[in-house]
Every structure is written in structure tokens, then in C-alpha cells.
Short mmCIF file of C-alpha atoms in Angstrom, two decimals:
data_model
loop_
_atom_site.label_atom_id
_atom_site.label_comp_id
_atom_site.label_asym_id
_atom_site.label_seq_id
_atom_site.Cartn_x
_atom_site.Cartn_y
_atom_site.Cartn_z
CA MET A 1 53.70 71.66 75.34
CA GLY A 2 53.24 69.32 72.38
CA ILE A 3 51.35 66.84 74.51
CA MET A 4 48.94 69.58 75.67
CA LEU A 5 48.29 70.63 72.10
CA LEU A 6 47.66 67.03 71.05
CA SER A 7 45.27 66.47 73.95
CA LEU A 8 43.44 69.74 73.13
CA SER A 9 43.25 68.90 69.41
CA GLY A 10 41.90 65.44 70.29
CA ALA A 11 39.25 67.04 72.51
CA GLU A 12 38.46 69.68 69.92
CA ALA A 13 35.88 67.48 68.18
CA ARG A 14 33.88 67.42 71.39
CA VAL A 15 34.23 71.08 72.33
CA GLY A 16 30.76 72.46 73.23
CA PHE A 17 29.35 75.96 72.81
CA GLY A 18 26.49 77.29 74.85
CA ILE A 19 24.64 80.32 76.08
CA ARG A 20 22.92 81.19 79.34
CA ALA A 21 20.82 84.01 80.69
CA GLY A 22 19.29 84.77 84.05
CA VAL A 23 18.85 86.91 87.15
CA ALA A 24 21.86 88.26 89.10
CA TYR A 25 21.41 88.98 92.81
CA ALA A 26 24.23 91.52 93.34
CA SER A 27 25.50 92.76 96.66
CA LEU A 28 28.12 95.33 97.72
CA THR A 29 29.81 94.03 100.87
CA GLN A 30 31.14 96.80 103.05
CA LEU A 31 33.71 96.23 105.83
CA VAL A 32 33.54 98.93 108.52
CA ASP A 33 35.62 98.52 111.69
CA GLU A 34 35.52 94.68 111.36
CA LYS A 35 31.69 94.80 110.90
CA VAL A 36 30.11 93.65 107.68
CA ALA A 37 27.23 95.43 105.97
CA TYR A 38 25.41 94.43 102.75
CA GLY A 39 23.51 96.39 100.15
CA ASP A 40 21.80 94.43 97.38
CA ARG A 41 19.96 94.83 94.09
CA LEU A 42 18.62 92.59 91.30
CA GLY A 43 20.24 92.69 87.83
CA PHE A 44 20.57 90.38 84.89
CA CYS A 45 23.21 88.18 83.24
CA VAL A 46 23.88 86.90 79.72
CA ALA A 47 26.85 84.64 78.84
CA GLY A 48 28.54 82.67 76.12
CA ILE A 49 30.27 79.49 77.25
CA VAL A 50 32.85 77.08 75.78
CA ASP A 51 33.32 73.62 77.27
CA ILE A 52 36.71 71.98 76.48
CA PRO A 53 36.74 68.41 77.82
CA PHE A 54 39.93 66.81 79.14
CA SER A 55 38.21 63.53 80.05
CA ARG A 56 34.74 62.17 80.50
CA LYS A 57 34.45 63.84 83.90
CA PHE A 58 36.65 66.93 83.70
CA SER A 59 36.59 70.00 81.44
CA LEU A 60 37.80 73.56 81.19
CA ARG A 61 34.92 76.01 80.84
CA PRO A 62 35.78 79.64 80.01
CA GLU A 63 32.89 82.14 79.74
CA LEU A 64 32.26 85.64 78.58
CA VAL A 65 29.57 87.20 80.80
CA ILE A 66 27.76 90.50 80.74
CA LEU A 67 26.37 91.37 84.13
CA ASN A 68 24.29 94.17 85.61
CA LEU A 69 25.79 94.64 89.12
CA GLY A 70 25.92 97.17 91.92
CA GLY A 71 24.20 97.42 95.26
CA ALA A 72 24.12 99.88 98.11
CA TYR A 73 26.61 101.15 100.72
CA ASP A 74 26.90 103.77 103.44
CA VAL A 75 28.97 106.95 103.10
CA GLU A 76 29.86 109.52 105.72
CA TYR A 77 30.53 113.08 104.59
CA PRO A 78 30.77 116.46 106.34
CA VAL A 79 27.88 118.85 106.34
CA GLU A 80 28.72 122.48 105.66
CA GLU A 81 29.01 124.58 108.81
CA GLN A 82 28.10 121.64 111.05
CA PRO A 83 30.45 119.80 113.45
CA TYR A 84 29.31 116.30 112.49
CA LEU A 85 29.33 113.79 109.68
CA ARG A 86 26.19 112.80 107.81
CA MET A 87 25.58 109.20 106.88
CA GLU A 88 23.88 108.48 103.57
CA ARG A 89 22.88 105.16 101.89
CA ILE A 90 24.07 105.23 98.26
CA LYS A 91 22.51 102.95 95.63
CA SER A 92 24.66 102.12 92.63
CA SER A 93 24.58 100.13 89.43
CA TYR A 94 26.96 99.38 86.59
CA TYR A 95 27.64 96.84 83.83
CA SER A 96 30.52 94.39 83.99
CA LEU A 97 32.18 92.21 81.40
CA GLN A 98 33.40 89.15 83.38
CA MET A 99 35.66 86.40 82.10
CA PRO A 100 35.65 83.35 84.41
CA LEU A 101 37.95 80.38 83.74
CA ASN A 102 36.26 77.45 85.45
CA VAL A 103 37.29 73.82 85.91
CA THR A 104 34.25 71.51 85.77
CA TYR A 105 33.65 68.08 87.31
CA LYS A 106 30.70 66.16 85.67
CA ILE A 107 28.56 63.33 87.00
CA LEU A 108 26.55 61.57 84.23
CA VAL A 109 23.32 59.70 85.04
CA ASN A 110 21.39 58.51 81.94
CA ASN A 111 20.38 61.68 80.03
CA TRP A 112 21.21 63.88 83.02
CA GLN A 113 24.43 65.64 83.84
CA PHE A 114 25.33 67.20 87.20
CA CYS A 115 28.30 69.54 87.35
CA VAL A 116 30.21 71.43 89.99
CA TYR A 117 32.64 74.05 88.78
CA GLY A 118 34.78 76.89 89.97
CA GLY A 119 37.79 79.05 89.25
CA PRO A 120 39.23 82.58 88.97
CA SER A 121 37.84 85.45 86.93
CA VAL A 122 38.73 88.94 85.78
CA ALA A 123 36.27 91.70 85.02
CA VAL A 124 36.11 95.18 83.53
CA SER A 125 33.25 97.51 84.19
CA THR A 126 31.49 100.68 83.03
CA PRO A 127 31.43 103.79 85.23
CA VAL A 128 29.09 103.47 88.23
CA ARG A 129 25.71 105.23 88.13
CA GLU A 130 24.76 106.59 91.54
CA LYS A 131 23.57 109.66 93.36
CA VAL A 132 26.25 112.42 93.29
CA LEU A 133 27.81 113.31 96.64
CA PRO A 134 29.66 116.50 97.61
CA GLU A 135 32.96 114.72 97.01
CA GLU A 136 33.73 112.74 93.88
CA ARG A 137 33.86 108.95 94.36
CA LYS A 138 35.05 106.46 91.79
CA PHE A 139 34.89 102.70 91.46
CA ARG A 140 37.85 100.83 89.98
CA PRO A 141 37.17 99.75 86.38
CA PHE A 142 38.49 96.19 86.99
CA ASP A 143 38.06 93.40 89.51
CA VAL A 144 39.54 89.96 90.15
CA GLY A 145 37.51 87.27 91.82
CA MET A 146 36.70 83.63 92.51
CA GLY A 147 33.49 81.79 91.74
CA VAL A 148 31.90 78.40 92.34
CA GLY A 149 28.76 76.96 90.81
CA PHE A 150 26.49 73.96 90.27
CA HIS A 151 24.43 73.07 87.22
CA VAL A 152 21.94 70.39 86.20
CA GLN A 153 21.57 69.48 82.51
CA HIS A 154 19.04 67.34 80.68
CA ARG A 155 20.01 66.73 77.07
CA ARG A 156 20.94 70.21 75.82
CA VAL A 157 19.12 72.41 78.36
CA PHE A 158 20.63 73.25 81.75
CA THR A 159 19.94 75.40 84.79
CA SER A 160 22.66 76.74 87.04
CA ILE A 161 23.46 78.67 90.16
CA TYR A 162 26.80 80.46 90.39
CA THR A 163 28.25 82.57 93.20
CA HIS A 164 31.08 85.00 92.67
CA SER A 165 33.14 87.08 95.12
CA GLY A 166 35.25 90.05 94.10
CA LEU A 167 38.72 90.31 95.73
CA ILE A 168 39.60 93.98 94.99
CA ASP A 169 38.26 96.96 96.93
CA ARG A 170 35.93 98.64 94.42
CA GLN A 171 36.56 102.22 95.61
CA SER A 172 39.57 103.89 94.07
CA ARG A 173 39.13 107.34 95.69
CA LYS A 174 38.40 107.49 99.39
CA GLN A 175 39.72 108.75 102.68
CA SER A 176 42.03 106.55 104.72
CA HIS A 177 39.36 106.04 107.42
CA GLU A 178 36.70 104.89 104.96
CA SER A 179 35.55 101.28 104.58
CA GLN A 180 36.44 98.62 102.06
CA LEU A 181 33.82 97.71 99.48
CA TYR A 182 33.62 94.40 97.56
CA GLN A 183 31.26 93.18 94.82
CA ASN A 184 29.56 89.83 95.22
CA SER A 185 26.83 88.14 93.22
CA VAL A 186 24.69 85.00 93.00
CA ILE A 187 23.43 84.21 89.51
CA PHE A 188 20.48 81.96 88.65
CA SER A 189 20.37 81.11 84.95
CA LEU A 190 18.90 78.87 82.25
CA GLY A 191 21.08 77.77 79.33
CA TYR A 192 21.38 75.79 76.16
CA TRP A 193 24.24 73.83 74.53
CA PHE A 194 24.39 73.92 70.71
#
């Protein structure tokens, strides 16, 4: 434990702080009888980043990200006094506070830096805004996921692409025959290191 604290305190002088903002391409992935359906939407992303280097090539990079997510998915529900189910496409949106903990590998070439990074994340979200159905449906207020990304940096400015997949079924109230629903996103952003 003491060795870890010493290595972190030695790296502390080089800890970097940055911000990034961009466009989030969000998609709700629906699994129905082993078939996959997607419903997408465009949102936005803003994030604060801390870069804690362990060596010249590796660092730990936690983030605090505000995302506008959601998408679309299909719901079947009974129609009053009719012997069939009606299918409806539901569009939804919500805000999520995501906390990824990424490990970064850096390649330095003159004033350029190329990075690949990835790791787990946890997220909490606001209630979902969508069209009201005859039965109440709720999304879970939390998610756990994995992400991987790539960024290119020149001096203090960088651009990145990051893809994230949620691992928890977003629907908390549903019938046993209903599908699973997962949140995925691809984020394109521009950032700056202070």
C-alpha cells in the first residue's frame, strides 16, 4: 500500500486535468427472441477528465461525464376489447451521469500523442422521458458498462471517439415475455488539457 501511495505521490506533479465536449450517438439495443433491434438518437456529452500517469506510456484516466442518452424500442400491449397485441415504437431520452475508470496506453510522436483506452464504468440517470403507454414502464436509475476509445492529441488539444456498452437491462418493470433493453453509445468529442 505504501509503495502505491509513493508512486501516486511521485506522479502527482504530472497529473493532468482536462475537459471534453461532443456529440453522442445513443442507441437502445433490444433483444427479442434472439433477434437484435436498434433504436437510435443524437445527444450530447460534456466531461471532466483526470489523467494519473504510472509511466511514460500508461496512465489511469477517471472521468465524470454528463450524457444525453436514450433511443427507441418496440413495445407490445393489449388493445381494449380486441384479441390482439398492438406494437408501438417508443422514443425515449434521459440524462446520465457516467463515471468511467479507464486505463490508457500512449504512443508519443514529436508533439503528437495517440492513445487507446478502456475500462469499466458506472452510471446513474434521470427518469426517462417518453410517450406514456397504458401500462407504466420504468427504466432502472443505474447502469454498469464497459467502454473503449481512441484519441489523438496535438499539444493540449485532442479529439476522441469512445464507444460504451451498458451491461444491465434498462427496464425494471416488464412482463416475463418482454425483451431485454441495453443502452449503448458512441461519442465523438473535442477536448483540452489544462
